Coordinates of C-alpha atoms in Angstrom, one line a residue:
M43 CA 23.2 -12.1 6.9
I44 CA 22.7 -9.0 9.1
E45 CA 23.2 -5.7 7.2
L46 CA 23.8 -2.3 8.8
R47 CA 22.5 0.8 7.0
T48 CA 24.4 4.1 6.7
P49 CA 22.7 7.3 8.0
R50 CA 22.0 8.2 4.3
Q51 CA 20.4 4.9 3.6
I52 CA 18.2 5.3 6.7
E53 CA 17.1 8.7 5.4
E54 CA 16.3 7.0 2.1
M55 CA 14.0 4.5 3.9
R56 CA 11.9 7.3 5.4
P57 CA 9.5 7.6 2.3
A58 CA 8.7 3.9 2.6
G59 CA 7.9 4.3 6.2
R60 CA 5.7 7.3 5.6
F61 CA 3.9 5.6 2.8
V62 CA 3.2 2.4 4.9
A63 CA 2.0 4.6 7.8
S64 CA -0.3 6.5 5.5
V65 CA -1.9 3.4 4.0
L66 CA -2.6 1.9 7.5
T67 CA -4.2 5.2 8.5
A68 CA -6.4 5.2 5.4
L69 CA -7.4 1.6 6.0
Q70 CA -8.3 2.2 9.6
D71 CA -10.4 5.2 8.6
K72 CA -12.1 3.1 5.9
A73 CA -12.8 0.1 8.0
D74 CA -16.3 0.1 9.5
V75 CA -19.3 -2.2 10.0
G76 CA -20.3 -3.5 6.5
V77 CA -17.0 -2.8 4.8
N78 CA -15.7 -5.9 3.0
L79 CA -12.1 -7.1 3.5
L80 CA -11.6 -7.1 -0.3
E81 CA -12.5 -3.4 -0.3
L82 CA -9.7 -2.7 2.1
D83 CA -7.3 -4.7 0.0
A84 CA -8.4 -2.8 -3.1
L85 CA -7.8 0.5 -1.3
A86 CA -4.3 -0.5 -0.4
H87 CA -3.7 -1.7 -4.0
S88 CA -4.9 1.6 -5.4
M89 CA -2.6 3.6 -3.0
I90 CA 0.3 1.4 -4.1
R91 CA -0.3 2.2 -7.8
E92 CA -0.8 5.9 -7.2
A93 CA 2.5 6.1 -5.2
G94 CA 4.5 4.1 -7.7
A95 CA 5.3 1.7 -4.8
E96 CA 5.6 -2.1 -4.9
S97 CA 3.8 -4.7 -2.9
C98 CA 5.8 -7.0 -0.7
Y99 CA 2.9 -9.4 -0.3
I100 CA 1.3 -10.2 -3.6
D101 CA 3.9 -12.6 -5.0
Y102 CA 5.2 -13.6 -1.5
H103 CA 5.5 -17.4 -1.2
P104 CA 7.6 -18.6 1.8
S105 CA 7.8 -22.2 2.8
F106 CA 4.9 -21.9 5.3
G107 CA 2.5 -20.4 2.7
A108 CA 0.3 -22.7 0.6
S109 CA 0.7 -20.5 -2.5
P110 CA 1.7 -17.0 -3.6
F111 CA -0.2 -14.7 -1.3
G112 CA -2.1 -12.9 -4.1
K113 CA -3.2 -9.8 -2.1
V114 CA -1.4 -6.7 -0.9
L115 CA -2.7 -6.7 2.6
C116 CA -3.0 -9.0 5.6
T117 CA -6.4 -8.7 7.3
S118 CA -6.8 -10.8 10.4
V119 CA -10.2 -10.8 12.1
N120 CA -11.1 -11.9 15.6
D121 CA -9.5 -15.3 16.3
A122 CA -7.1 -14.7 13.3
V123 CA -4.0 -12.9 14.3
L124 CA -1.4 -13.1 11.5
H125 CA -1.2 -13.5 7.8
G126 CA -4.9 -13.0 7.3
L127 CA -5.7 -13.5 3.6
P128 CA -8.4 -11.0 2.6
F129 CA -11.6 -12.7 1.4
D130 CA -15.3 -11.9 0.8
Y131 CA -16.3 -10.9 4.3
D132 CA -18.2 -7.9 5.5
L133 CA -17.0 -6.6 8.8
Q134 CA -19.5 -7.0 11.7
D135 CA -20.2 -4.9 14.7
G136 CA -17.5 -5.5 17.3
D137 CA -15.0 -7.3 15.0
L138 CA -11.3 -7.0 16.2
V139 CA -9.3 -6.3 13.0
S140 CA -5.5 -6.6 12.6
V141 CA -4.1 -5.0 9.5
D142 CA -0.5 -5.7 8.4
F143 CA 1.1 -4.0 5.4
A144 CA 4.5 -3.8 3.9
A145 CA 5.6 -2.1 0.7
S146 CA 8.8 -1.0 -1.1
V147 CA 9.4 2.6 -2.2
D148 CA 12.4 3.3 -4.3
G149 CA 13.9 -0.1 -3.4
W150 CA 13.5 0.3 0.4
V151 CA 10.9 -1.7 2.4
A152 CA 8.9 -0.7 5.5
D153 CA 6.5 -3.0 7.4
S154 CA 3.9 -2.1 10.0
A155 CA 0.7 -3.4 11.6
V156 CA -2.2 -2.1 13.7
S157 CA -5.2 -3.6 15.5
F158 CA -8.5 -1.9 16.1
V159 CA -12.2 -2.7 16.7
V160 CA -15.0 -1.7 14.3
G161 CA -18.3 -0.7 15.8
T162 CA -19.0 -1.5 19.5
P163 CA -15.9 -2.8 21.3
R164 CA -15.5 -5.4 23.9
E165 CA -13.5 -4.3 26.9
G166 CA -11.2 -7.4 26.6
D167 CA -10.4 -6.6 23.0
L168 CA -9.4 -3.0 23.9
E169 CA -7.2 -4.3 26.7
L170 CA -5.5 -6.8 24.3
I171 CA -4.9 -4.1 21.7
A172 CA -3.5 -1.8 24.4
T173 CA -1.2 -4.6 25.7
T174 CA 0.3 -5.2 22.2
A175 CA 0.9 -1.5 21.8
K176 CA 2.4 -1.2 25.2
A177 CA 4.7 -4.1 24.4
L178 CA 5.8 -2.5 21.2
D179 CA 6.6 0.8 22.9
A180 CA 8.6 -1.0 25.6
A181 CA 10.6 -2.9 23.0
I182 CA 11.3 0.2 21.0
S183 CA 12.7 1.9 24.1
W184 CA 15.4 -0.7 24.2
A185 CA 16.3 -0.3 20.5
R186 CA 19.5 1.6 21.2
P187 CA 23.2 1.0 20.5
G188 CA 24.9 -1.1 23.1
N189 CA 21.8 -3.0 24.2
R190 CA 21.2 -6.6 23.1
L191 CA 18.5 -8.1 21.0
G192 CA 17.4 -10.1 24.0
D193 CA 16.6 -6.8 25.8
I194 CA 14.0 -6.0 23.0
S195 CA 12.5 -9.5 23.2
N196 CA 12.4 -9.5 27.0
A197 CA 10.6 -6.2 27.1
I198 CA 7.8 -7.7 25.0
G199 CA 7.6 -10.8 27.1
E200 CA 7.5 -8.9 30.3
V201 CA 4.5 -6.8 29.2
A202 CA 2.7 -10.0 28.1
R203 CA 3.4 -11.7 31.5
E204 CA 2.2 -8.7 33.4
A205 CA -1.0 -8.9 31.5
G206 CA -1.4 -12.6 32.2
L207 CA -0.7 -13.6 28.6
S208 CA 1.5 -16.3 27.2
V209 CA 3.8 -15.8 24.2
N210 CA 4.1 -17.7 21.0
L211 CA 7.6 -17.7 19.6
Q212 CA 6.9 -19.2 16.1
F213 CA 6.6 -15.8 14.5
G214 CA 8.2 -12.5 15.5
G215 CA 10.0 -9.5 14.2
H216 CA 12.8 -9.4 11.6
G217 CA 15.3 -7.4 9.7
V218 CA 14.0 -4.9 7.1
G219 CA 15.9 -3.4 4.2
R220 CA 15.8 -4.1 0.5
T221 CA 13.5 -7.1 1.2
M222 CA 10.7 -7.5 3.7
H223 CA 12.2 -10.3 5.8
G224 CA 15.9 -10.5 6.7
D225 CA 18.1 -11.2 9.6
P226 CA 18.0 -10.9 12.6
H227 CA 14.9 -12.7 13.8
V228 CA 13.4 -10.7 16.7
P229 CA 11.5 -13.1 19.1
N230 CA 8.6 -11.8 21.2
D231 CA 10.3 -13.1 24.4
G232 CA 13.9 -13.6 25.5
R233 CA 16.5 -13.1 28.1
P234 CA 17.8 -9.6 28.8
G235 CA 21.5 -9.0 28.1
R236 CA 21.7 -11.8 25.7
G237 CA 22.0 -12.1 21.9
L238 CA 23.1 -9.7 19.2
R239 CA 24.6 -6.4 20.4
L240 CA 22.6 -3.6 18.8
K241 CA 24.6 -1.2 16.5
P242 CA 23.7 2.0 14.7
G243 CA 22.3 1.2 11.2
L244 CA 20.4 -2.0 12.2
V245 CA 16.8 -1.7 10.9
I246 CA 14.2 -4.1 12.3
A247 CA 10.5 -4.7 12.4
I248 CA 9.4 -5.2 16.0
E249 CA 6.0 -6.9 16.1
P250 CA 4.4 -8.2 19.3
W251 CA 1.2 -10.2 18.8
F252 CA -0.8 -11.9 21.5
L253 CA -3.9 -14.1 21.9
Q254 CA -6.3 -13.7 24.8
T255 CA -6.2 -17.2 26.4
T256 CA -3.6 -19.3 24.5
N257 CA -0.3 -19.2 22.6
Q258 CA -1.2 -21.9 20.2
I259 CA -2.2 -21.3 16.6
Y260 CA -3.2 -23.3 13.5
T261 CA -3.3 -22.5 9.8
D262 CA -6.7 -21.8 8.3
P263 CA -7.8 -23.9 5.2
D264 CA -6.9 -20.9 3.0
G265 CA -3.2 -21.9 3.6
W266 CA -2.2 -18.6 5.1
T267 CA -4.4 -17.2 7.9
L268 CA -3.1 -18.1 11.4
R269 CA -5.9 -18.5 14.0
S270 CA -5.9 -19.2 17.8
E271 CA -6.3 -22.8 18.7
D272 CA -9.1 -22.1 21.2
G273 CA -11.0 -19.4 19.2
S274 CA -9.8 -16.6 21.4
R275 CA -9.1 -13.2 19.8
G276 CA -5.7 -11.8 18.8
A277 CA -4.1 -8.4 18.3
H278 CA -0.9 -7.3 16.6
S279 CA 1.2 -4.2 16.6
E280 CA 4.3 -3.5 14.5
H281 CA 6.7 -0.8 13.5
T282 CA 9.9 -0.6 11.4
V283 CA 12.6 0.9 13.6
A284 CA 16.1 2.1 12.8
I285 CA 18.7 2.0 15.6
T286 CA 20.7 5.2 15.4
D287 CA 23.3 7.0 17.6
E288 CA 20.4 9.3 18.7
G289 CA 18.2 6.4 19.7
P290 CA 15.4 4.5 18.1
L291 CA 13.9 6.0 14.9
V292 CA 10.3 4.8 14.2
L293 CA 10.1 4.9 10.4
T294 CA 6.5 3.9 10.3
A295 CA 5.2 6.2 13.0
R296 CA 1.6 7.3 12.3
D297 CA 0.3 10.8 13.0

């Protein structure tokens, strides 16, 4: 069921958005060559406790997950692109890292993701990260009353095609509110002018993710981490966005 939020409720969601943004900023600052993925998860866990927030991940167990997630953070490295389960791994020079984080503050959820390189970057990795960020910005620009959900999806797909990338439609954006995942589903490609008409009060997570040379993925033996079928690298950008009469409001904007 699609739920629309009142202006007051959207204001009440701002603290969750600010908190999620602050955690991602702290994690990107912390991540460096030699830092263990479990250290990043521990930092996020500590910030959750200090803020009196709640994790959306630790007990999360959807049908596609092998077991309850058990961590508070998704850390996807190199050929992993989504749902990366943190494990005992020290980041290496040149690793492409995607960090996805969602939390609830005072009963409202925000969800966001960022990709970056630790140490010496490869040019192709920087281009891929920039393309996901460009696709996210393009999609957000269409998140206005009167437009259609297909306009948001098409904006993502157009950026991917311009960059010579193919799009996987198995996982995409989603509604956000009292829970992390709700209606509507927001595909990362679509037809403009089609689908749900956007109305003020709709709050969605928009999350383009791309792989360098494929759109096919498989699930790692850990039962969660999604990796590219051909070993190519992936990147992921995400924001929680409220559609308002004044235009898109990015609740998880980072300074």
